[in-house]
Coordinates of C-alpha atoms in Angstrom, one line a residue:
M1 CA 9.9 -1.3 21.9
A2 CA 12.5 0.4 24.1
G3 CA 13.3 3.0 21.5
H4 CA 13.6 2.9 17.7
G5 CA 17.3 3.5 17.0
T6 CA 18.4 6.0 14.5
D7 CA 17.3 6.6 11.0
E8 CA 20.1 4.3 9.8
H9 CA 19.4 1.8 12.6
P10 CA 15.6 1.6 12.9
H11 CA 15.3 -1.1 15.5
G12 CA 14.7 -1.7 19.2
A13 CA 16.9 -3.1 22.0
D14 CA 15.3 -6.5 21.4
R15 CA 16.5 -6.8 17.8
L16 CA 19.8 -5.1 17.4
C17 CA 21.4 -4.6 14.0
E18 CA 24.5 -6.7 13.2
A19 CA 27.0 -3.9 14.1
G20 CA 25.1 -3.0 17.3
D21 CA 25.1 -6.6 18.4
R22 CA 28.8 -7.0 17.8
I23 CA 29.8 -3.8 19.8
Y24 CA 27.4 -4.4 22.6
S25 CA 28.6 -8.0 23.0
R26 CA 32.2 -6.8 23.1
A27 CA 31.3 -4.2 25.8
V28 CA 29.5 -6.8 27.9
R29 CA 32.4 -9.2 27.5
R30 CA 35.2 -6.7 28.2
G31 CA 33.3 -4.4 30.5
R32 CA 33.7 -1.3 28.2
V33 CA 34.6 -0.2 24.7
L34 CA 36.2 2.9 23.2
R35 CA 33.8 5.6 22.3
R36 CA 35.4 5.9 18.8
D37 CA 34.6 2.1 18.2
A38 CA 30.9 2.8 18.8
E39 CA 30.6 5.8 16.5
T40 CA 29.2 3.6 13.7
V41 CA 26.4 2.4 16.0
P42 CA 24.8 5.5 17.6
C43 CA 21.7 3.3 18.2
L44 CA 23.4 1.8 21.2
L45 CA 23.6 5.2 22.9
E46 CA 20.1 6.1 21.9
L47 CA 18.7 2.8 23.3
A48 CA 20.8 3.4 26.5
L49 CA 22.7 0.1 26.0
L50 CA 25.9 2.0 26.3
H51 CA 26.7 5.1 28.4
P52 CA 29.9 7.1 29.1
D53 CA 32.3 5.8 31.7
P54 CA 32.3 8.5 34.4
D55 CA 36.0 7.8 35.1
D56 CA 37.1 8.2 31.5
M57 CA 34.8 9.8 29.0
A58 CA 36.8 8.2 26.1
W59 CA 35.2 4.9 27.1
L60 CA 31.6 3.6 27.1
V61 CA 30.3 1.0 29.5
P62 CA 27.4 -1.3 28.9
T63 CA 24.1 -1.3 30.7
S64 CA 23.7 -4.7 32.3
P65 CA 21.6 -7.2 30.3
Q66 CA 19.3 -7.8 33.3
E67 CA 18.4 -4.1 33.4
V68 CA 17.8 -4.1 29.6
M69 CA 15.6 -7.1 29.9
T70 CA 13.6 -5.6 32.7
R71 CA 13.1 -2.4 30.7
L72 CA 12.0 -4.4 27.7
L73 CA 9.5 -6.5 29.7
R74 CA 8.1 -3.3 31.2
G75 CA 7.5 -2.0 27.6
V76 CA 5.8 -5.2 26.5
Y77 CA 3.5 -5.0 29.6
D78 CA 2.6 -1.5 28.8
E79 CA 1.8 -2.4 25.1
V80 CA -0.3 -5.4 26.2
S81 CA -2.2 -3.2 28.7
A82 CA -2.9 -0.6 26.0
S83 CA -4.1 -3.4 23.6
Q84 CA -6.4 -4.7 26.2
R85 CA -7.9 -1.3 26.7
R86 CA -8.5 -0.9 23.0
V87 CA -10.1 -4.4 22.9
G88 CA -12.5 -3.4 25.7
S89 CA -13.4 -0.2 23.9
A90 CA -14.1 -2.0 20.7
V91 CA -16.3 -4.7 22.4
E92 CA -18.2 -2.0 24.2
A93 CA -18.8 0.0 21.0
F94 CA -20.0 -3.0 19.0
E95 CA -22.1 -4.3 21.8
R96 CA -24.0 -1.0 21.4
Y97 CA -24.3 -1.6 17.6
T98 CA -25.4 -5.1 18.2
S99 CA -28.3 -3.9 20.4
L100 CA -29.3 -1.4 17.7
R101 CA -29.4 -4.2 15.2
E102 CA -31.5 -6.4 17.4
E103 CA -33.9 -3.5 17.9
S104 CA -34.1 -3.1 14.1
Q105 CA -34.9 -6.8 13.7
Y106 CA -37.6 -6.6 16.3
A107 CA -39.2 -3.6 14.6
G108 CA -39.0 -5.3 11.2
S109 CA -40.7 -8.4 12.5
G110 CA -44.0 -6.6 13.2
S111 CA -46.9 -6.1 10.9
G112 CA -44.6 -5.6 7.9
T113 CA -46.2 -2.2 7.1
G114 CA -44.1 -0.1 9.6
G115 CA -40.5 0.0 10.8
G116 CA -37.4 -0.6 8.8
P117 CA -36.2 -3.9 7.3
G118 CA -34.4 -6.4 9.5
F119 CA -30.7 -7.0 9.5
G120 CA -31.1 -9.9 7.1
E121 CA -32.6 -7.6 4.4
G122 CA -29.4 -5.4 4.6
T123 CA -27.3 -8.2 3.3
A124 CA -29.7 -9.3 0.6
L125 CA -27.9 -7.1 -1.9
R126 CA -24.1 -6.6 -1.6
V127 CA -21.9 -4.5 -3.9
L128 CA -18.6 -6.1 -4.7
D129 CA -16.1 -3.5 -5.8
G130 CA -13.1 -4.8 -7.6
L131 CA -12.2 -8.1 -9.2
A132 CA -10.6 -9.5 -6.1
R133 CA -13.7 -9.1 -4.0
I134 CA -15.9 -10.5 -6.8
Q135 CA -13.7 -13.6 -7.1
T136 CA -13.6 -14.2 -3.4
A137 CA -17.4 -14.0 -3.2
M138 CA -17.7 -16.3 -6.2
D139 CA -15.4 -18.8 -4.7
A140 CA -17.3 -18.9 -1.4
A141 CA -20.6 -19.4 -3.4
T142 CA -19.0 -22.2 -5.4
Q143 CA -17.8 -24.0 -2.3
A144 CA -21.3 -23.8 -0.7
C145 CA -23.1 -24.9 -3.9
T146 CA -24.7 -28.4 -3.6
T147 CA -27.2 -28.8 -6.4
E148 CA -27.2 -26.4 -9.4
V149 CA -25.3 -23.7 -11.2
L150 CA -27.0 -21.7 -13.8
T151 CA -25.0 -19.2 -16.0
V152 CA -25.6 -16.8 -18.9
Q153 CA -22.5 -15.8 -20.8
P154 CA -23.0 -13.1 -23.5
G155 CA -20.3 -12.4 -26.0
G156 CA -18.5 -14.3 -28.7
I157 CA -16.4 -17.4 -28.9
R158 CA -15.1 -18.5 -25.5
R159 CA -11.4 -18.3 -25.2
E160 CA -9.7 -21.6 -24.2
Y161 CA -7.5 -20.1 -21.5
E162 CA -10.6 -18.7 -19.8
L163 CA -12.2 -22.1 -19.9
S164 CA -9.2 -23.9 -18.6
E165 CA -8.8 -21.5 -15.6
G166 CA -12.2 -22.6 -14.3
L167 CA -11.9 -26.3 -15.1
H168 CA -10.7 -27.3 -11.6
R169 CA -13.7 -25.6 -10.0
A170 CA -16.0 -27.4 -12.5
L171 CA -14.5 -30.8 -11.7
E172 CA -15.0 -30.0 -7.9
L173 CA -18.6 -29.2 -8.6
R174 CA -19.1 -32.4 -10.5
E175 CA -17.6 -34.5 -7.7
R176 CA -20.3 -33.0 -5.4
G177 CA -23.1 -33.9 -7.9
V178 CA -23.8 -30.4 -8.9
R179 CA -25.7 -29.9 -12.2
M180 CA -24.6 -27.1 -14.5
R181 CA -26.5 -25.4 -17.3
G182 CA -25.2 -22.5 -19.4
L183 CA -26.6 -20.2 -22.0
Y184 CA -24.5 -18.6 -24.8
N185 CA -24.9 -16.6 -28.0
H186 CA -25.1 -18.8 -31.2
V187 CA -21.6 -17.5 -32.2
A188 CA -20.1 -19.6 -29.3
R189 CA -20.8 -22.7 -31.4
H190 CA -17.9 -21.7 -33.6
G191 CA -15.3 -22.1 -30.9
Q192 CA -13.8 -25.6 -30.5
G193 CA -12.6 -24.7 -27.0
L194 CA -16.1 -24.8 -25.6
L195 CA -16.9 -28.1 -27.1
N196 CA -13.6 -29.5 -25.7
Y197 CA -14.3 -28.1 -22.3
L198 CA -17.8 -29.5 -22.1
E199 CA -16.4 -32.9 -23.2
L200 CA -13.9 -32.8 -20.3
V201 CA -16.7 -31.8 -17.9
G202 CA -19.0 -34.5 -19.1
G203 CA -22.7 -35.1 -18.6
A204 CA -23.1 -32.9 -15.5
A205 CA -22.9 -29.9 -17.8
E206 CA -25.4 -28.8 -20.5
A207 CA -25.2 -25.9 -22.9
R208 CA -27.7 -24.1 -25.2
T209 CA -27.5 -21.1 -27.4
L210 CA -29.7 -18.2 -28.6
D211 CA -29.3 -15.3 -31.0
E212 CA -29.3 -13.0 -28.0
V213 CA -28.9 -13.6 -24.3
V214 CA -29.2 -11.2 -21.3
E215 CA -26.2 -9.7 -19.5
R216 CA -23.9 -12.1 -17.5
L217 CA -25.7 -14.0 -14.8
I218 CA -24.5 -16.7 -12.4
L219 CA -27.0 -18.4 -10.1
F220 CA -25.9 -20.9 -7.3
D221 CA -28.6 -23.3 -5.9
R222 CA -31.2 -20.6 -6.7
T223 CA -30.2 -18.8 -3.5
V224 CA -27.5 -16.4 -4.5
A225 CA -27.0 -14.7 -7.8
F226 CA -24.2 -12.5 -9.3
I227 CA -24.7 -9.9 -12.0
P228 CA -22.4 -7.1 -13.3
A229 CA -23.0 -3.6 -11.8
N230 CA -21.0 -1.6 -14.4
A231 CA -20.2 -1.8 -18.1
E232 CA -16.5 -2.7 -17.4
R233 CA -17.6 -5.6 -15.1
T234 CA -15.3 -4.5 -12.4
V235 CA -18.2 -4.1 -10.0
A236 CA -20.8 -6.8 -9.3
L237 CA -23.9 -7.3 -7.3
E238 CA -24.3 -10.3 -5.0
I239 CA -28.0 -10.9 -4.6
R240 CA -29.5 -13.0 -1.9
H241 CA -33.0 -11.6 -1.8
P242 CA -35.3 -14.6 -2.3
A243 CA -37.7 -12.7 -4.6
L244 CA -35.0 -11.3 -6.8
V245 CA -33.1 -14.6 -7.0
R246 CA -36.4 -16.4 -7.9
Y247 CA -37.1 -13.8 -10.6
L248 CA -33.7 -14.3 -12.1
G249 CA -34.1 -18.1 -12.0
T250 CA -37.4 -17.7 -13.9
V251 CA -35.7 -15.6 -16.5
F252 CA -33.1 -18.3 -17.0
D253 CA -35.7 -21.0 -17.3
R254 CA -37.7 -19.1 -20.0
L255 CA -34.5 -18.5 -22.0
W256 CA -33.4 -22.1 -21.5
R257 CA -36.7 -23.4 -23.0
L258 CA -36.3 -21.2 -26.1
A259 CA -32.6 -22.0 -26.6
I260 CA -31.1 -24.6 -28.9
P261 CA -28.8 -27.4 -27.6
L262 CA -25.2 -26.7 -28.5
T263 CA -24.9 -30.1 -30.3
A264 CA -28.1 -29.5 -32.3
P265 CA -28.0 -27.7 -35.7
L266 CA -29.5 -24.2 -36.0
P267 CA -32.8 -24.1 -37.9
D268 CA -32.8 -23.4 -41.6
T269 CA -33.9 -20.0 -42.6
G270 CA -35.9 -21.3 -45.6
I271 CA -34.3 -18.7 -47.9
E272 CA -31.5 -19.9 -50.0
G273 CA -28.2 -18.1 -49.5
I274 CA -29.2 -16.6 -46.1
S275 CA -27.8 -18.1 -43.0
H276 CA -29.4 -18.2 -39.5
R277 CA -27.0 -15.4 -38.3
E278 CA -27.8 -13.2 -41.3
R279 CA -31.5 -13.6 -40.6
S280 CA -31.0 -12.5 -37.0
I281 CA -29.0 -9.5 -38.2
A282 CA -31.8 -8.6 -40.7
A283 CA -34.4 -8.7 -37.9
L284 CA -32.3 -6.3 -35.7
L285 CA -31.6 -4.0 -38.7
A286 CA -35.3 -3.8 -39.3
E287 CA -35.7 -2.6 -35.8
G288 CA -33.5 0.3 -36.6
H289 CA -30.3 -0.7 -34.7
Q290 CA -26.9 0.5 -35.7
D291 CA -24.2 -2.0 -36.7
A292 CA -22.4 -1.8 -33.4
V293 CA -25.5 -2.5 -31.4
V294 CA -26.4 -5.5 -33.7
A295 CA -22.9 -6.9 -33.3
E296 CA -22.9 -6.5 -29.5
R297 CA -26.3 -8.2 -29.1
L298 CA -25.3 -11.2 -31.3
G299 CA -21.8 -11.5 -29.7
I300 CA -19.8 -10.8 -32.9
S301 CA -17.4 -8.1 -33.9
V302 CA -18.6 -5.0 -35.9
R303 CA -16.4 -6.1 -38.8
T304 CA -18.0 -9.5 -38.9
C305 CA -21.4 -8.0 -38.6
R306 CA -20.8 -5.7 -41.6
A307 CA -19.5 -8.6 -43.7
H308 CA -22.8 -10.4 -43.1
I309 CA -24.7 -7.3 -43.9
A310 CA -22.8 -7.0 -47.2
R311 CA -23.7 -10.6 -48.1
L312 CA -27.3 -10.1 -47.1
S313 CA -27.5 -7.0 -49.4
E314 CA -25.9 -9.0 -52.3
T315 CA -28.3 -12.0 -51.7
L316 CA -31.4 -9.7 -51.6
G317 CA -30.2 -7.5 -54.5
A318 CA -30.2 -4.3 -52.4
A319 CA -27.9 -1.4 -53.6
S320 CA -28.3 0.7 -50.4
R321 CA -29.2 0.5 -46.8
T322 CA -32.6 1.9 -47.5
Q323 CA -33.3 -0.6 -50.2
L324 CA -32.0 -3.3 -47.9
G325 CA -34.6 -2.5 -45.3
V326 CA -37.3 -2.8 -48.0
R327 CA -36.0 -6.1 -49.2
I328 CA -35.8 -7.4 -45.6
A329 CA -39.5 -6.6 -45.1
Q330 CA -40.4 -8.1 -48.5
A331 CA -38.6 -11.4 -47.7
G332 CA -40.2 -11.6 -44.2
L333 CA -36.9 -11.2 -42.5
D334 CA -38.0 -8.3 -40.4
R335 CA -38.9 -10.5 -37.5
P336 CA -37.0 -13.3 -35.6
P337 CA -37.6 -16.8 -36.9
A338 CA -39.9 -19.0 -34.9
V339 CA -37.9 -21.1 -32.5
A340 CA -39.0 -24.7 -32.2
E341 CA -39.1 -25.7 -28.6
P342 CA -36.4 -28.3 -27.9
G343 CA -37.6 -31.7 -27.0
G344 CA -37.3 -33.2 -23.6
D345 CA -33.9 -34.7 -24.3
A346 CA -32.6 -31.7 -26.1
T347 CA -30.1 -31.0 -23.4
L348 CA -26.4 -31.4 -23.9
S349 CA -25.0 -34.6 -22.6
L350 CA -21.4 -35.2 -23.5
P351 CA -19.3 -38.2 -22.8
A352 CA -16.3 -37.5 -20.6
P353 CA -15.8 -36.1 -17.1
T354 CA -18.7 -34.1 -15.7
V355 CA -18.8 -30.4 -14.6
P356 CA -18.2 -26.7 -15.4
P357 CA -15.8 -24.1 -14.2
T358 CA -16.5 -21.0 -12.2
T359 CA -15.1 -18.2 -14.2
P360 CA -15.4 -18.1 -18.0
A361 CA -17.8 -20.7 -19.4
P362 CA -21.2 -20.5 -17.9
A363 CA -22.8 -23.7 -19.0
P364 CA -20.3 -25.7 -17.1
A365 CA -19.1 -23.7 -14.2
P366 CA -19.6 -20.2 -12.8
E367 CA -17.6 -17.6 -14.5
S368 CA -16.9 -14.3 -12.8
P369 CA -19.5 -11.7 -13.7
T370 CA -16.7 -9.3 -14.4
A371 CA -15.0 -11.4 -17.1
R372 CA -15.0 -9.7 -20.4

């Protein structure tokens, strides 16, 4: 506004630098200042606040404050007028876009066999690129949630700091009477942090486990769902299409029915020396999966997976991988064990507070679909 000063003094007449303010004030007070005294503040000459004294060029005289103020106000007026013109152009442009949207909605509301989808369809699937956008969308969905949060959290033992980060959201959900259910891999049972977390959340949260679960899923009120859109989980999909959300809800319900409550023991394998996890590993090895794939699907490390395979080989008396495959088939371990359907009260009901978080632990509260 009214100039920008010099490179060393980047300002306008309405916000002078300290040196400029001092010299200009002295000039106004005394009527003039020596040119050499103003050499350190060339901004005053550039902004036309000082100008040479026609009677003596060794002196500079100030422009009257009233004239400077008039100049500044004229500049403000010009800027406001330009902004108003830009606002008018923007309104005009988006009014045209709005009319196009309304035409699209009208066309989409016809027989359903012709014309493009309405505007509502366009927002039924939204790509969230970056953790910040994902978290913002998750927070908005959490705030709007009133009845139910369903979550699937693949992977291993839940880290306590992840659980604690979402605890305040879980408690907010609990206060609103929201019910939370979460599915985990069986390996999550070995982390005390999850049990402690659920105890803090209380009876509003339920958790069950399976040998394998699907990729991360978070469902709010069966109206909006979040799933990862890349392997790194730095991109997510926000899904609001009723048919897709309903489908994901059905997937969750089927898995929930097959899962085992977190506080209930895992079924015995019926074979001495072989644990439930080793039986699950045996079934996946029989399908031809490599160690890394088996480990990922069960939520354990490759090192842990190989240690179980070694114990399995020792128990079955197998000297090689080929022989292990034969022994697995002979022992009937080449298929997953039958899972008894949990009873009506097989849900997790823990004493303590009552709700889940919205980032890491799914049974309780929604965890970001990008969390590792």
